[in-house]
Amino acid sequence: MSDTLKIGTKEFTSRFLLGTGKFSLEKTAEAVNAADAQIVTMALRRAKEAGSSNILEYIPDTVTLLPNTSGARNAREAVRIARLAREVGCGDFIKIEVIRDTKYLMPDNAETIKATEILADEGFTVLPYVTPDLNTARDLENAGAAAVMPLAAPIGSNKGLLTKEFIQMLIDDIDLPVIVDAGIGKPSEACAAMEMGADAVLANTAVATAKDVVSMAKAFKMAVDAGRKAYLAGLGRVLYQGGDASSPLTGFLED
Amino acid sequence: MSDTLKIGTKEFTSRFLLGTGKFSLEKTAEAVNAADAQIVTMALRRAKEAGSSNILEYIPDTVTLLPNTSGARNAREAVRIARLAREVGCGDFIKIEVIRDTKYLMPDNAETIKATEILADEGFTVLPYVTPDLNTARDLENAGAAAVMPLAAPIGSNKGLLTKEFIQMLIDDIDLPVIVDAGIGKPSEACAAMEMGADAVLANTAVATAKDVVSMAKAFKMAVDAGRKAYLAGLGRVLYQGGDASSPLTGFLED
Amino acid sequence: MSDTLKIGTKEFTSRFLLGTGKFSLEKTAEAVNAADAQIVTMALRRAKEAGSSNILEYIPDTVTLLPNTSGARNAREAVRIARLAREVGCGDFIKIEVIRDTKYLMPDNAETIKATEILADEGFTVLPYVTPDLNTARDLENAGAAAVMPLAAPIGSNKGLLTKEFIQMLIDDIDLPVIVDAGIGKPSEACAAMEMGADAVLANTAVATAKDVVSMAKAFKMAVDAGRKAYLAGLGRVLYQGGDASSPLTGFLED
Amino acid sequence: MSDTLKIGTKEFTSRFLLGTGKFSLEKTAEAVNAADAQIVTMALRRAKEAGSSNILEYIPDTVTLLPNTSGARNAREAVRIARLAREVGCGDFIKIEVIRDTKYLMPDNAETIKATEILADEGFTVLPYVTPDLNTARDLENAGAAAVMPLAAPIGSNKGLLTKEFIQMLIDDIDLPVIVDAGIGKPSEACAAMEMGADAVLANTAVATAKDVVSMAKAFKMAVDAGRKAYLAGLGRVLYQGGDASSPLTGFLED
């Protein structure tokens, strides 16, 4: 009866992951709660900072931390950041983010595969962030990834589900949870990803750039749940030609 | 604090309207409850039938009935059906549906305006179903409509929000509730309509053609609520070029 | 063998109509020639002006003039402008344009039908500009229109083929030439309209706002011809799932 | 004045490349001529076959052959096929196609980079076929590719320009010709790719699956030329809100 998301050895009932960049620390706890997020991402830098600005103080204890390797330009740097994250107490979950392009910030799939292999061997629960590509996803599966996180659109763009066709291939053919990450700009787009059969959605910029951050976090959670429910309920057919009346069109007046 | 939808003299807290065509009477009460629908549409024929098949027995008493004039091919017939609906106890709410095209079932905007004027004068709360068109919507406003119900796509097609551009004009320029009706096939599309600022969404075929009708009714309700919440929270900007990192990209390793 | 467009009693080999607003009179003849346009629209005002600014002096004699009733806010005004156009020597072709909305400039379908009926009775070859709507198109057919000109998007917006679904209904079900008008912003969009089976396309703003007006006029003409050729050649099927190799994928190395 | 496409040491005036799979040898010469194709792809197997079915006999001498490595499942096999192609007289141009996925036939970007490096070193003019990805394209540039051939959609699907966003990045940021390959199903889509600034388009299945193969080849050529011309002419702005009349809307009747 329970519909849970399993990643590594953990199990989650929430399928909405929240990123914590670009908005104030003060809003963090409130947003995480509104989002009912059980996994929260943050840059390691923000976890390492001393004093009151350490983001960890603002994230509820019940939440699984998913530090990312933001700042890494290759596999070696990503591995180094991951190890540091574990050392400073962020746990075994790690989101691999390797970016050498500074204009569009597109992930480097090849370096991400390398880092995944190394870190999976070291016992990390590895969630690699990639441009959706079936061959890359298969390589990540073989490398020991615990999930795959394909981007919907360039990070921070709020452009929506531009890679739909390619994410669908991963959903259909890869035996790992597919968590749509980056580019989702509206709850309706998160809902659509879930309707396609994605296992979860992560949002950050779409929440952070809303006028009311906390309400938007909640709206995303609701939309993700709606999309999951619709997926499980089985969407109806699309009619490619003509219309089909819900109500009887003829005969009434002749009764 | 309360965010209510006002139509005529009534006020509703739910913004999801459910149509009851194409699925079994037995599922009706359950679906209405799952959808938390406060307004339910049905063809008058189904309310007039004798015996156990009368749909009204399956619709909770707390719900506002919205009989439609399905079967009407012109204003005269729509008016006649509306009066019958009132006579048989369906109340004052009436959805005008005038269809003379039997292939695509596209509403006749001109005849709908005429029927609206007559019925509004007779004290009905008139909700006209139309192809979205700014001039038609202004005429309906002048004719005394209580709301305008533009179609998203051909009725029963599940094709989604094809008329987005033209529904947006109604939302921005018409001082009546805009209830998106017909063609919505997925909860994500209902959510998107609400994010645009629509006041409510009606679905029927999308629910009726789902594998699990009751769950899909619930999924729609959740998506509509998510879209409304997102609209009120204020959506973030879309970045047309490049990306924008949520996490700091540089400097970490140099610390 | 010849693929001609018949409107009223005239026959044309070009399926690209050019509007002449928003760019300099000096470029007009050159653009008309580059576009190989055989029908050219212009506001009557520009044909009536005295002296060197009269646009008619810049339009080649071989071209059929299609004055529009721009400025008309109802059927009566449109009829008056049409009659004036004939009086000042613009001929019998008239494009009905009735606009009472000053923000989106959406045509008034109901008033356009009225004007069409009156002018068709007076022997005009009437080309009404409308929001695409199957019932309106049928009424225009009955009213004696010589063609129907549905908009692709709000006039002057360059937004492209937003009303595709509804234009397709007209192409499939109306026995009049369908000329897509307004909103087309790129040659590829004009090409797509022709591939759908539209009989012709009119562009104005897309040409007028290009950096090089004359080259863009030519590009549109080429794209319209390409789309027509593709329509006649019969487009291939779309594969909804998977891929399909053009070249043999296996066996080669085993030869 | 001349607008030519340079690939390796050769220069072309046509920007439409034709693939020769899936249609009869007898139509090949006619289609190549109708398409005005100066570069033609084919599987090496078809060039190696003995007797009358050797495709090379059907391709005009003036055309540059672009054999592909179809059938290769990794870099090693691709390199082997490329060398064979040169040996049997197909010249120095080679399209690298490495496919290990047999369902969607998605190219393996990583193996393609390896093969490109080896073959470029051996003096081939290498045109690698890839899933569009900015990092991959940069690696191909560094590996000595002469152009990059990103897919628009799964090969043979006719689904159109699904990867628009990611192809645009290559056009904007990579100093190699970008030739859009695979998935283009209609001339309008080829035209749109050229309007974005692509250097050329290759089609095969869209031509081969048309009712009239030769006419469709010609339609594609025309659409590619139209798109190129539009790109050079400079597309006009898109208006995101409201409309903008081409003709004067007011004052006429007051003259």
Coordinates of N, CA and C in Angstrom, one line a residue, chain B residues 14-127:
Chain B
S14 N -13.5 25.2 -3.2 CA -12.8 24.3 -4.1 C -12.8 24.9 -5.5
R15 N -11.7 24.8 -6.2 CA -11.6 25.4 -7.5 C -11.6 24.3 -8.6
F16 N -12.0 23.1 -8.2 CA -12.0 22.0 -9.2 C -13.5 21.5 -9.4
L17 N -13.9 21.6 -10.6 CA -15.3 21.2 -10.9 C -15.2 19.9 -11.6
L18 N -16.1 19.0 -11.3 CA -16.1 17.7 -11.9 C -17.3 17.4 -12.8
G19 N -17.0 16.9 -13.9 CA -18.1 16.5 -14.8 C -18.4 15.0 -14.6
T20 N -19.6 14.6 -14.8 CA -20.0 13.2 -14.4 C -20.3 12.3 -15.5
G21 N -20.0 12.7 -16.8 CA -20.3 11.9 -17.9 C -19.2 10.7 -18.1
K22 N -19.6 9.7 -18.8 CA -18.7 8.6 -19.2 C -18.1 7.7 -18.1
F23 N -18.7 7.9 -16.9 CA -18.3 6.9 -15.9 C -19.5 6.4 -15.1
S24 N -19.4 5.3 -14.4 CA -20.5 4.7 -13.8 C -21.1 5.5 -12.7
L25 N -22.4 5.4 -12.6 CA -23.1 6.1 -11.5 C -22.6 5.7 -10.1
E26 N -22.2 4.5 -10.0 CA -21.7 3.9 -8.7 C -20.5 4.7 -8.3
K27 N -19.6 5.1 -9.2 CA -18.4 5.8 -8.9 C -18.6 7.2 -8.6
T28 N -19.8 7.8 -8.9 CA -20.0 9.2 -8.9 C -19.8 9.8 -7.5
A29 N -20.4 9.3 -6.5 CA -20.3 9.9 -5.2 C -18.9 9.8 -4.7
E30 N -18.2 8.7 -4.9 CA -16.9 8.5 -4.5 C -15.9 9.5 -5.2
A31 N -16.1 9.6 -6.5 CA -15.3 10.6 -7.3 C -15.5 12.0 -6.9
V32 N -16.8 12.4 -6.6 CA -17.1 13.7 -6.2 C -16.4 14.0 -4.9
N33 N -16.4 13.0 -4.0 CA -15.8 13.2 -2.7 C -14.3 13.3 -2.8
A34 N -13.7 12.4 -3.6 CA -12.3 12.4 -3.8 C -11.8 13.7 -4.4
A35 N -12.6 14.3 -5.3 CA -12.3 15.5 -6.0 C -12.5 16.7 -5.1
D36 N -13.2 16.5 -4.0 CA -13.7 17.6 -3.2 C -14.4 18.7 -4.1
A37 N -15.2 18.2 -5.0 CA -15.9 19.1 -5.9 C -17.1 19.7 -5.2
Q38 N -17.2 21.0 -5.4 CA -18.4 21.7 -4.8 C -19.4 22.1 -5.9
I39 N -18.9 21.9 -7.1 CA -19.8 22.1 -8.3 C -19.6 20.9 -9.2
V40 N -20.7 20.3 -9.6 CA -20.7 19.1 -10.4 C -21.6 19.3 -11.6
T41 N -21.1 19.0 -12.8 CA -21.9 19.2 -14.0 C -22.5 17.8 -14.4
M42 N -23.6 17.9 -15.1 CA -24.2 16.7 -15.7 C -25.2 17.1 -16.7
A43 N -25.4 16.2 -17.7 CA -26.4 16.5 -18.7 C -27.8 16.4 -18.1
L44 N -28.7 17.2 -18.5 CA -30.0 17.2 -17.9 C -30.7 15.9 -18.0
R45 N -30.5 15.3 -19.2 CA -31.1 13.9 -19.4 C -30.9 13.0 -18.3
R46 N -29.7 13.0 -17.7 CA -29.3 12.1 -16.7 C -30.0 12.4 -15.4
A47 N -30.4 13.7 -15.2 CA -31.1 14.1 -14.0 C -32.6 13.8 -14.1
K48 N -33.1 13.6 -15.4 CA -34.5 13.4 -15.6 C -34.9 12.0 -15.6
E49 N -34.0 11.1 -15.7 CA -34.3 9.7 -15.9 C -35.0 9.2 -14.6
A50 N -35.9 8.3 -14.8 CA -36.7 7.7 -13.7 C -35.9 6.6 -13.0
G51 N -36.2 6.3 -11.8 CA -35.7 5.1 -11.2 C -34.3 5.2 -10.6
S52 N -33.6 4.2 -10.5 CA -32.4 4.1 -9.8 C -31.2 4.8 -10.6
S53 N -31.5 5.0 -11.9 CA -30.4 5.5 -12.7 C -30.3 7.1 -12.6
N54 N -31.2 7.7 -11.9 CA -31.1 9.1 -11.8 C -29.8 9.6 -11.1
I55 N -29.1 10.3 -11.8 CA -27.7 10.7 -11.3 C -27.8 11.5 -10.0
L56 N -28.9 12.2 -9.9 CA -28.9 13.1 -8.7 C -28.8 12.3 -7.4
E57 N -29.3 11.1 -7.4 CA -29.2 10.3 -6.2 C -27.8 10.0 -5.8
Y58 N -26.9 10.2 -6.7 CA -25.5 9.8 -6.5 C -24.6 11.0 -6.2
I59 N -25.2 12.2 -6.3 CA -24.4 13.4 -6.0 C -24.7 13.9 -4.6
P60 N -23.7 14.1 -3.8 CA -24.0 14.6 -2.4 C -24.8 15.9 -2.4
D61 N -25.6 16.0 -1.4 CA -26.5 17.2 -1.3 C -25.8 18.5 -1.1
T62 N -24.6 18.5 -0.6 CA -23.9 19.7 -0.3 C -23.4 20.4 -1.6
V63 N -23.4 19.6 -2.7 CA -22.8 20.1 -3.9 C -23.8 20.9 -4.7
T64 N -23.2 22.0 -5.4 CA -24.0 22.8 -6.3 C -24.1 22.1 -7.6
L65 N -25.3 21.9 -8.1 CA -25.5 21.2 -9.4 C -25.3 22.3 -10.5
L66 N -24.6 21.8 -11.6 CA -24.4 22.7 -12.7 C -24.9 21.9 -14.0
P67 N -26.2 21.8 -14.2 CA -26.7 21.1 -15.3 C -26.2 21.8 -16.6
N68 N -25.9 21.0 -17.6 CA -25.5 21.6 -18.9 C -26.6 21.4 -19.9
T69 N -26.5 22.2 -21.0 CA -27.6 22.2 -22.0 C -27.1 21.3 -23.2
S70 N -26.3 20.3 -22.9 CA -25.8 19.4 -23.9 C -27.0 18.8 -24.7
G71 N -26.8 18.8 -26.0 CA -27.9 18.4 -26.9 C -28.5 19.6 -27.6
A72 N -28.3 20.8 -27.1 CA -28.8 22.0 -27.7 C -28.0 22.4 -29.0
R73 N -28.7 22.6 -30.1 CA -28.0 23.0 -31.3 C -28.1 24.5 -31.6
N74 N -28.9 25.2 -30.8 CA -29.0 26.6 -30.9 C -29.4 27.3 -29.6
A75 N -29.5 28.6 -29.6 CA -29.9 29.3 -28.4 C -31.3 28.9 -27.9
R76 N -32.2 28.7 -28.8 CA -33.6 28.4 -28.4 C -33.6 27.1 -27.6
E77 N -32.9 26.1 -28.2 CA -32.9 24.8 -27.5 C -32.2 24.9 -26.1
A78 N -31.2 25.6 -26.1 CA -30.4 25.8 -24.8 C -31.3 26.4 -23.8
V79 N -32.0 27.4 -24.2 CA -32.9 28.1 -23.2 C -34.0 27.1 -22.7
R80 N -34.5 26.3 -23.6 CA -35.6 25.4 -23.3 C -35.0 24.3 -22.2
I81 N -33.8 23.9 -22.5 CA -33.2 22.9 -21.6 C -33.0 23.5 -20.2
A82 N -32.5 24.7 -20.2 CA -32.2 25.4 -19.0 C -33.5 25.5 -18.1
R83 N -34.5 25.9 -18.8 CA -35.8 26.1 -18.0 C -36.3 24.7 -17.4
L84 N -36.1 23.7 -18.2 CA -36.5 22.3 -17.8 C -35.7 22.0 -16.6
A85 N -34.4 22.3 -16.6 CA -33.5 21.9 -15.5 C -34.0 22.6 -14.2
R86 N -34.4 23.8 -14.3 CA -34.9 24.5 -13.1 C -36.2 23.9 -12.6
E87 N -37.0 23.5 -13.6 CA -38.3 22.9 -13.2 C -38.1 21.6 -12.5
V88 N -37.1 20.8 -12.9 CA -37.0 19.5 -12.3 C -36.1 19.6 -11.0
G89 N -35.8 20.8 -10.6 CA -35.2 20.9 -9.3 C -33.7 21.0 -9.3
C90 N -33.1 21.3 -10.5 CA -31.6 21.4 -10.5 C -31.1 22.7 -10.1
G91 N -31.9 23.7 -9.8 CA -31.5 24.9 -9.3 C -31.2 26.0 -10.4
D92 N -30.6 27.1 -10.1 CA -30.4 28.2 -11.0 C -29.1 28.2 -11.8
F93 N -28.2 27.4 -11.4 CA -26.9 27.4 -12.1 C -27.1 26.6 -13.4
I94 N -26.6 27.2 -14.5 CA -26.8 26.5 -15.8 C -25.5 26.7 -16.6
K95 N -25.0 25.6 -17.2 CA -23.9 25.7 -18.1 C -24.4 25.7 -19.5
I96 N -24.2 26.7 -20.3 CA -24.7 26.8 -21.7 C -23.7 26.1 -22.6
E97 N -24.2 25.1 -23.3 CA -23.4 24.3 -24.2 C -24.3 24.3 -25.5
V98 N -23.8 24.9 -26.5 CA -24.6 24.9 -27.8 C -23.6 24.4 -28.8
I99 N -23.9 23.2 -29.4 CA -23.0 22.6 -30.3 C -23.8 22.2 -31.6
R100 N -23.4 22.7 -32.7 CA -24.0 22.3 -34.0 C -23.1 21.5 -34.8
D101 N -21.8 21.5 -34.5 CA -20.8 20.7 -35.2 C -20.7 19.3 -34.5
T102 N -20.9 18.3 -35.3 CA -20.9 16.9 -34.7 C -19.6 16.2 -34.8
K103 N -18.6 16.8 -35.4 CA -17.3 16.2 -35.6 C -16.4 16.6 -34.5
Y104 N -16.1 17.9 -34.3 CA -15.2 18.3 -33.3 C -16.0 18.8 -32.1
L105 N -17.3 18.9 -32.2 CA -18.1 19.4 -31.1 C -17.7 20.7 -30.5
M106 N -17.4 21.6 -31.5 CA -17.0 23.0 -31.1 C -18.2 23.8 -30.7
P107 N -18.1 24.5 -29.6 CA -19.3 25.3 -29.2 C -19.6 26.5 -30.2
D108 N -20.8 26.9 -30.3 CA -21.2 28.0 -31.1 C -21.3 29.2 -30.3
N109 N -20.2 30.0 -30.4 CA -20.1 31.2 -29.5 C -21.3 32.2 -29.7
A110 N -21.7 32.4 -30.9 CA -22.8 33.4 -31.2 C -24.1 33.0 -30.5
E111 N -24.5 31.8 -30.7 CA -25.7 31.3 -30.1 C -25.6 31.2 -28.6
T112 N -24.4 31.0 -28.1 CA -24.2 30.9 -26.7 C -24.4 32.3 -26.0
I113 N -24.0 33.3 -26.7 CA -24.2 34.7 -26.2 C -25.7 35.0 -26.1
K114 N -26.4 34.6 -27.2 CA -27.9 34.8 -27.2 C -28.6 34.1 -26.0
A115 N -28.2 32.9 -25.8 CA -28.9 32.1 -24.7 C -28.5 32.7 -23.4
T116 N -27.3 33.1 -23.3 CA -26.8 33.7 -22.0 C -27.6 34.9 -21.6
E117 N -27.9 35.8 -22.6 CA -28.6 37.0 -22.4 C -30.0 36.7 -21.9
I118 N -30.7 35.8 -22.6 CA -32.1 35.4 -22.2 C -32.1 34.8 -20.8
L119 N -31.2 33.9 -20.5 CA -31.3 33.2 -19.2 C -30.8 34.0 -18.1
A120 N -29.8 34.9 -18.3 CA -29.4 35.8 -17.2 C -30.6 36.7 -16.9
D121 N -31.3 37.1 -17.9 CA -32.5 38.0 -17.6 C -33.6 37.2 -16.8
E122 N -33.6 35.9 -16.9 CA -34.6 35.1 -16.2 C -34.0 34.7 -14.8
G123 N -32.9 35.3 -14.4 CA -32.4 35.0 -13.1 C -31.5 33.8 -12.9
F124 N -31.2 33.2 -14.0 CA -30.2 32.1 -13.9 C -28.8 32.6 -13.6
T125 N -28.0 31.7 -13.0 CA -26.6 32.0 -12.9 C -26.0 31.3 -14.1
V126 N -25.5 32.0 -15.1 CA -25.2 31.4 -16.4 C -23.7 31.3 -16.6
L127 N -23.2 30.0 -16.8 CA -21.8 29.8 -17.1 C -21.7 29.3 -18.5

